Amino acid sequence: MDCIFCQIASGKIPADIVYQDEEIIAFRDINPQAPRHLVIIPRKHIPSLEQLKENDSALVGRMVAVANKLAREEGVAQKGYRLAINCGTEGGQLVPHLHMHLLGGRKLSDTLG
Ligand code: AMP
Ligand code: ZN
């Protein structure tokens, strides 16, 4: 599997990992768009939101819970932050492995794109 996020999840390529459990990994984005920019992924290779199965709902719920915990740890929970999942070409998804962005640490754009 040459998926870059699967390779991060399996430890084949390095990343600045800030959280991991049996289902989820989070690491710092290599090209941060905000002072705090984390990427939260499932270990399981799900190509995009579009390929989510009904029984993946709990996993996505856990990704949100992990993101919220990390927002507190990163010190952005009080002032605010944004969670974003890009899906497909027009949605701005570059890496075809489901991931959630956690952005914070500055006033983010009032528009979403
Ligand atoms: P997206 O445009 O939603 O697919 O976002 C992919 C994100 O992954 C981008 O913000 C990239 O900067 C980030 N990214 C790509 N490769 C790596 C990597 N090896 N380590 C950390 N972040 C990465
Ligand atoms: Zn993958």
Tab-separated table of N, CA and C in Angstrom, chain A:
chain	number	residue	atom	x	y	z
A	1	MET	N	0.860	-1.204	0.000
A	1	MET	CA	0.000	0.000	0.000
A	1	MET	C	0.888	1.243	0.000
A	2	ASP	N	0.762	2.072	-1.020
A	2	ASP	CA	1.631	3.249	-1.041
A	2	ASP	C	0.915	4.507	-0.534
A	3	CYS	N	-0.159	4.303	0.238
A	3	CYS	CA	-0.869	5.449	0.817
A	3	CYS	C	-0.001	6.083	1.909
A	4	ILE	N	0.232	7.386	1.768
A	4	ILE	CA	1.146	8.064	2.701
A	4	ILE	C	0.636	8.025	4.138
A	5	PHE	N	-0.679	8.140	4.324
A	5	PHE	CA	-1.205	8.139	5.687
A	5	PHE	C	-1.223	6.725	6.278
A	6	CYS	N	-1.423	5.697	5.444
A	6	CYS	CA	-1.267	4.320	5.940
A	6	CYS	C	0.182	4.097	6.379
A	7	GLN	N	1.110	4.678	5.638
A	7	GLN	CA	2.530	4.500	5.993
A	7	GLN	C	2.878	5.229	7.286
A	8	ILE	N	2.251	6.385	7.516
A	8	ILE	CA	2.434	7.072	8.808
A	8	ILE	C	1.827	6.215	9.920
A	9	ALA	N	0.632	5.681	9.662
A	9	ALA	CA	-0.064	4.877	10.686
A	9	ALA	C	0.752	3.638	11.062
A	10	SER	N	1.433	3.048	10.080
A	10	SER	CA	2.201	1.825	10.367
A	10	SER	C	3.632	2.132	10.807
A	11	GLY	N	3.993	3.408	10.843
A	11	GLY	CA	5.332	3.792	11.296
A	11	GLY	C	6.394	3.691	10.220
A	12	LYS	N	5.977	3.422	8.970
A	12	LYS	CA	6.964	3.273	7.877
A	12	LYS	C	7.577	4.606	7.494
A	13	ILE	N	6.791	5.682	7.599
A	13	ILE	CA	7.394	7.000	7.416
A	13	ILE	C	7.104	7.838	8.661
A	14	PRO	N	8.070	8.690	9.014
A	14	PRO	CA	7.945	9.416	10.279
A	14	PRO	C	6.938	10.554	10.209
A	15	ALA	N	6.372	10.871	11.355
A	15	ALA	CA	5.497	12.033	11.483
A	15	ALA	C	5.590	12.475	12.931
A	16	ASP	N	5.188	13.711	13.171
A	16	ASP	CA	5.188	14.249	14.533
A	16	ASP	C	3.851	13.857	15.170
A	17	ILE	N	3.826	12.635	15.678
A	17	ILE	CA	2.579	12.054	16.191
A	17	ILE	C	2.266	12.616	17.584
A	18	VAL	N	1.049	13.109	17.746
A	18	VAL	CA	0.651	13.685	19.034
A	18	VAL	C	-0.355	12.804	19.772
A	19	TYR	N	-0.914	11.824	19.070
A	19	TYR	CA	-1.897	10.939	19.708
A	19	TYR	C	-1.980	9.655	18.903
A	20	GLN	N	-2.103	8.524	19.595
A	20	GLN	CA	-2.446	7.298	18.884
A	20	GLN	C	-3.131	6.308	19.803
A	21	ASP	N	-4.070	5.583	19.233
A	21	ASP	CA	-4.676	4.445	19.939
A	21	ASP	C	-4.880	3.345	18.899
A	22	GLU	N	-5.669	2.352	19.232
A	22	GLU	CA	-5.798	1.201	18.321
A	22	GLU	C	-6.528	1.555	17.021
A	23	GLU	N	-7.266	2.647	17.015
A	23	GLU	CA	-8.063	3.002	15.827
A	23	GLU	C	-7.650	4.296	15.141
A	24	ILE	N	-7.044	5.195	15.907
A	24	ILE	CA	-6.856	6.575	15.441
A	24	ILE	C	-5.430	7.046	15.712
A	25	ILE	N	-4.930	7.876	14.782
A	25	ILE	CA	-3.617	8.524	14.965
A	25	ILE	C	-3.787	10.006	14.649
A	26	ALA	N	-3.073	10.858	15.348
A	26	ALA	CA	-3.063	12.286	15.016
A	26	ALA	C	-1.617	12.763	14.993
A	27	PHE	N	-1.338	13.644	14.023
A	27	PHE	CA	0.038	14.147	13.867
A	27	PHE	C	-0.015	15.582	13.358
A	28	ARG	N	1.106	16.279	13.495
A	28	ARG	CA	1.161	17.664	13.027
A	28	ARG	C	1.251	17.701	11.513
A	29	ASP	N	0.466	18.607	10.919
A	29	ASP	CA	0.504	18.761	9.466
A	29	ASP	C	1.880	19.277	9.053
A	30	ILE	N	2.409	18.703	7.997
A	30	ILE	CA	3.754	19.050	7.530
A	30	ILE	C	3.787	20.457	6.912
A	31	ASN	N	2.637	20.955	6.515
A	31	ASN	CA	2.537	22.281	5.878
A	31	ASN	C	1.414	23.063	6.579
A	32	PRO	N	1.688	23.491	7.817
A	32	PRO	CA	0.596	24.025	8.650
A	32	PRO	C	-0.054	25.288	8.086
A	33	GLN	N	-1.370	25.304	8.162
A	33	GLN	CA	-2.158	26.453	7.691
A	33	GLN	C	-2.554	27.375	8.847
A	34	ALA	N	-2.160	27.004	10.046
A	34	ALA	CA	-2.483	27.790	11.239
A	34	ALA	C	-1.431	27.423	12.290
A	35	PRO	N	-1.283	28.251	13.348
A	35	PRO	CA	-0.275	27.936	14.375
A	35	PRO	C	-0.450	26.524	14.954
A	36	ARG	N	-1.676	26.073	15.073
A	36	ARG	CA	-1.940	24.688	15.484
A	36	ARG	C	-2.679	24.018	14.330
A	37	HIS	N	-2.042	23.019	13.731
A	37	HIS	CA	-2.673	22.315	12.609
A	37	HIS	C	-2.344	20.828	12.744
A	38	LEU	N	-3.340	20.076	13.183
A	38	LEU	CA	-3.180	18.634	13.342
A	38	LEU	C	-4.024	17.909	12.308
A	39	VAL	N	-3.607	16.694	11.999
A	39	VAL	CA	-4.344	15.821	11.093
A	39	VAL	C	-4.732	14.581	11.891
A	40	ILE	N	-6.019	14.274	11.903
A	40	ILE	CA	-6.524	13.122	12.656
A	40	ILE	C	-7.010	12.088	11.638
A	41	ILE	N	-6.490	10.879	11.728
A	41	ILE	CA	-6.853	9.848	10.740
A	41	ILE	C	-7.251	8.544	11.437
A	42	PRO	N	-8.104	7.760	10.772
A	42	PRO	CA	-8.299	6.388	11.236
A	42	PRO	C	-7.127	5.538	10.733
A	43	ARG	N	-6.744	4.529	11.497
A	43	ARG	CA	-5.710	3.605	10.997
A	43	ARG	C	-6.206	2.863	9.754
A	44	LYS	N	-7.507	2.581	9.770
A	44	LYS	CA	-8.138	1.864	8.658
A	44	LYS	C	-8.127	2.750	7.397
A	45	HIS	N	-7.789	2.163	6.263
A	45	HIS	CA	-7.770	2.946	5.024
A	45	HIS	C	-9.185	3.108	4.478
A	46	ILE	N	-9.747	4.288	4.731
A	46	ILE	CA	-11.022	4.677	4.116
A	46	ILE	C	-10.646	5.804	3.158
A	47	PRO	N	-10.895	5.656	1.853
A	47	PRO	CA	-10.385	6.652	0.895
A	47	PRO	C	-10.924	8.066	1.111
A	48	SER	N	-12.201	8.188	1.435
A	48	SER	CA	-12.759	9.533	1.637
A	48	SER	C	-14.094	9.408	2.351
A	49	LEU	N	-14.667	10.547	2.712
A	49	LEU	CA	-16.000	10.564	3.327
A	49	LEU	C	-17.005	9.830	2.451
A	50	GLU	N	-16.807	9.967	1.144
A	50	GLU	CA	-17.715	9.368	0.170
A	50	GLU	C	-17.762	7.836	0.301
A	51	GLN	N	-16.683	7.255	0.807
A	51	GLN	CA	-16.620	5.787	0.947
A	51	GLN	C	-16.960	5.309	2.361
A	52	LEU	N	-17.449	6.224	3.196
A	52	LEU	CA	-17.807	5.820	4.564
A	52	LEU	C	-18.938	4.807	4.533
A	53	LYS	N	-18.794	3.772	5.357
A	53	LYS	CA	-19.868	2.784	5.510
A	53	LYS	C	-20.679	3.150	6.751
A	54	GLU	N	-21.881	2.627	6.808
A	54	GLU	CA	-22.738	2.956	7.937
A	54	GLU	C	-22.065	2.611	9.276
A	55	ASN	N	-21.351	1.491	9.287
A	55	ASN	CA	-20.728	1.112	10.567
A	55	ASN	C	-19.401	1.821	10.836
A	56	ASP	N	-19.056	2.818	10.014
A	56	ASP	CA	-17.900	3.670	10.310
A	56	ASP	C	-18.307	4.889	11.135
A	57	SER	N	-19.605	5.047	11.398
A	57	SER	CA	-20.080	6.262	12.073
A	57	SER	C	-19.443	6.438	13.447
A	58	ALA	N	-19.318	5.349	14.185
A	58	ALA	CA	-18.734	5.446	15.523
A	58	ALA	C	-17.268	5.874	15.438
A	59	LEU	N	-16.583	5.389	14.408
A	59	LEU	CA	-15.173	5.749	14.216
A	59	LEU	C	-15.039	7.258	13.970
A	60	VAL	N	-15.889	7.800	13.126
A	60	VAL	CA	-15.842	9.247	12.849
A	60	VAL	C	-16.186	10.029	14.121
A	61	GLY	N	-17.128	9.522	14.880
A	61	GLY	CA	-17.456	10.147	16.158
A	61	GLY	C	-16.251	10.163	17.090
A	62	ARG	N	-15.500	9.083	17.087
A	62	ARG	CA	-14.293	9.025	17.925
A	62	ARG	C	-13.228	9.985	17.427
A	63	MET	N	-13.132	10.146	16.098
A	63	MET	CA	-12.164	11.117	15.551
A	63	MET	C	-12.492	12.518	16.054
A	64	VAL	N	-13.769	12.851	16.114
A	64	VAL	CA	-14.168	14.176	16.621
A	64	VAL	C	-13.812	14.295	18.108
A	65	ALA	N	-14.067	13.236	18.856
A	65	ALA	CA	-13.752	13.271	20.288
A	65	ALA	C	-12.247	13.435	20.517
A	66	VAL	N	-11.441	12.730	19.723
A	66	VAL	CA	-9.977	12.860	19.833
A	66	VAL	C	-9.559	14.287	19.472
A	67	ALA	N	-10.158	14.837	18.412
A	67	ALA	CA	-9.833	16.209	18.002
A	67	ALA	C	-10.151	17.197	19.125
A	68	ASN	N	-11.281	17.017	19.768
A	68	ASN	CA	-11.658	17.923	20.861
A	68	ASN	C	-10.666	17.823	22.023
A	69	LYS	N	-10.267	16.614	22.348
A	69	LYS	CA	-9.269	16.417	23.413
A	69	LYS	C	-7.949	17.102	23.030
A	70	LEU	N	-7.539	16.941	21.765
A	70	LEU	CA	-6.283	17.545	21.314
A	70	LEU	C	-6.391	19.070	21.293
A	71	ALA	N	-7.565	19.594	20.956
A	71	ALA	CA	-7.768	21.051	20.971
A	71	ALA	C	-7.522	21.591	22.380
A	72	ARG	N	-7.997	20.857	23.369
A	72	ARG	CA	-7.753	21.277	24.763
A	72	ARG	C	-6.261	21.217	25.062
A	73	GLU	N	-5.613	20.111	24.678
A	73	GLU	CA	-4.184	19.956	24.961
A	73	GLU	C	-3.330	20.994	24.232
A	74	GLU	N	-3.765	21.395	23.045
A	74	GLU	CA	-3.010	22.380	22.253
A	74	GLU	C	-3.291	23.810	22.714
A	75	GLY	N	-4.242	23.945	23.638
A	75	GLY	CA	-4.546	25.268	24.194
A	75	GLY	C	-5.418	26.139	23.319
A	76	VAL	N	-6.167	25.528	22.395
A	76	VAL	CA	-7.011	26.331	21.499
A	76	VAL	C	-8.503	26.161	21.793
A	77	ALA	N	-8.824	25.315	22.759
A	77	ALA	CA	-10.241	24.982	22.970
A	77	ALA	C	-11.061	26.202	23.373
A	78	GLN	N	-10.483	27.050	24.215
A	78	GLN	CA	-11.272	28.183	24.715
A	78	GLN	C	-11.500	29.238	23.655
A	79	LYS	N	-10.449	29.609	22.929
A	79	LYS	CA	-10.611	30.667	21.919
A	79	LYS	C	-11.335	30.158	20.682
A	80	GLY	N	-11.190	28.874	20.400
A	80	GLY	CA	-11.920	28.296	19.277
A	80	GLY	C	-11.019	27.684	18.230
A	81	TYR	N	-11.591	26.806	17.480
A	81	TYR	CA	-10.836	26.054	16.471
A	81	TYR	C	-11.798	25.554	15.413
A	82	ARG	N	-11.260	24.950	14.386
A	82	ARG	CA	-12.086	24.439	13.284
A	82	ARG	C	-11.687	23.005	12.980
A	83	LEU	N	-12.677	22.146	12.785
A	83	LEU	CA	-12.446	20.793	12.274
A	83	LEU	C	-12.946	20.773	10.839
A	84	ALA	N	-12.141	20.235	9.944
A	84	ALA	CA	-12.539	20.205	8.532
A	84	ALA	C	-12.166	18.869	7.913
A	85	ILE	N	-13.083	18.348	7.118
A	85	ILE	CA	-12.796	17.141	6.325
A	85	ILE	C	-13.034	17.495	4.865
A	86	ASN	N	-11.975	17.460	4.075
A	86	ASN	CA	-12.109	17.696	2.641
A	86	ASN	C	-12.460	16.375	1.966
A	87	CYS	N	-13.327	16.443	0.972
A	87	CYS	CA	-13.755	15.226	0.276
A	87	CYS	C	-13.725	15.447	-1.229
A	88	GLY	N	-12.914	14.648	-1.909
A	88	GLY	CA	-12.884	14.693	-3.361
A	88	GLY	C	-12.144	15.907	-3.916
A	89	THR	N	-12.018	15.926	-5.223
A	89	THR	CA	-11.212	16.957	-5.898
A	89	THR	C	-11.740	18.359	-5.624
A	90	GLU	N	-13.018	18.563	-5.823
A	90	GLU	CA	-13.548	19.912	-5.633
A	90	GLU	C	-13.638	20.276	-4.158
A	91	GLY	N	-13.626	19.283	-3.294
A	91	GLY	CA	-13.601	19.534	-1.851
A	91	GLY	C	-12.201	19.801	-1.322
A	92	GLY	N	-11.198	19.710	-2.206
A	92	GLY	CA	-9.833	20.040	-1.804
A	92	GLY	C	-9.073	18.903	-1.152
A	93	GLN	N	-9.529	17.671	-1.357
A	93	GLN	CA	-8.834	16.522	-0.759
A	93	GLN	C	-7.653	16.108	-1.626
A	94	LEU	N	-6.455	16.167	-1.040
A	94	LEU	CA	-5.249	15.789	-1.776
A	94	LEU	C	-4.793	14.380	-1.413
A	95	VAL	N	-4.932	14.006	-0.153
A	95	VAL	CA	-4.495	12.672	0.286
A	95	VAL	C	-5.725	11.765	0.379
A	96	PRO	N	-5.750	10.684	-0.421
A	96	PRO	CA	-6.951	9.830	-0.478
A	96	PRO	C	-7.039	8.819	0.670
A	97	HIS	N	-6.941	9.317	1.891
A	97	HIS	CA	-7.141	8.518	3.115
A	97	HIS	C	-7.880	9.474	4.050
A	98	LEU	N	-9.075	9.094	4.460
A	98	LEU	CA	-9.920	9.966	5.280
A	98	LEU	C	-9.121	10.651	6.389
A	99	HIS	N	-9.275	11.954	6.507
A	99	HIS	CA	-8.584	12.683	7.579
A	99	HIS	C	-9.354	13.938	7.940
A	100	MET	N	-9.196	14.325	9.184
A	100	MET	CA	-9.837	15.523	9.708
A	100	MET	C	-8.738	16.507	10.084
A	101	HIS	N	-8.899	17.758	9.643
A	101	HIS	CA	-7.952	18.806	10.035
A	101	HIS	C	-8.451	19.471	11.314
A	102	LEU	N	-7.541	19.719	12.233
A	102	LEU	CA	-7.822	20.562	13.394
A	102	LEU	C	-6.960	21.814	13.239
A	103	LEU	N	-7.624	22.951	13.098
A	103	LEU	CA	-6.920	24.220	12.885
A	103	LEU	C	-7.248	25.166	14.025
A	104	GLY	N	-6.235	25.836	14.519
A	104	GLY	CA	-6.487	26.806	15.583
A	104	GLY	C	-5.236	27.611	15.869
A	105	GLY	N	-5.368	28.513	16.827
A	105	GLY	CA	-4.226	29.327	17.226
A	105	GLY	C	-4.195	30.697	16.578
A	106	ARG	N	-5.150	30.980	15.728
A	106	ARG	CA	-5.326	32.323	15.164
A	106	ARG	C	-6.777	32.461	14.754
A	107	LYS	N	-7.197	33.698	14.472
A	107	LYS	CA	-8.548	33.910	13.960
A	107	LYS	C	-8.612	33.336	12.549
A	108	LEU	N	-9.432	32.341	12.365
A	108	LEU	CA	-9.535	31.696	11.051
A	108	LEU	C	-10.460	32.489	10.142
A	109	SER	N	-10.344	32.224	8.855
A	109	SER	CA	-11.167	32.910	7.869
A	109	SER	C	-12.656	32.736	8.177
A	110	ASP	N	-13.427	33.798	7.937
A	110	ASP	CA	-14.865	33.706	8.136
A	110	ASP	C	-15.545	32.932	7.002
A	111	THR	N	-14.805	32.738	5.920
A	111	THR	CA	-15.372	31.973	4.813
A	111	THR	C	-14.756	30.573	4.804
A	112	LEU	N	-15.455	29.667	4.199
A	112	LEU	CA	-14.967	28.282	4.159
A	112	LEU	C	-14.420	27.906	2.781
A	113	GLY	N	-14.294	28.863	1.945
A	113	GLY	CA	-13.667	28.539	0.658
A	113	GLY	C	-14.553	28.893	-0.518
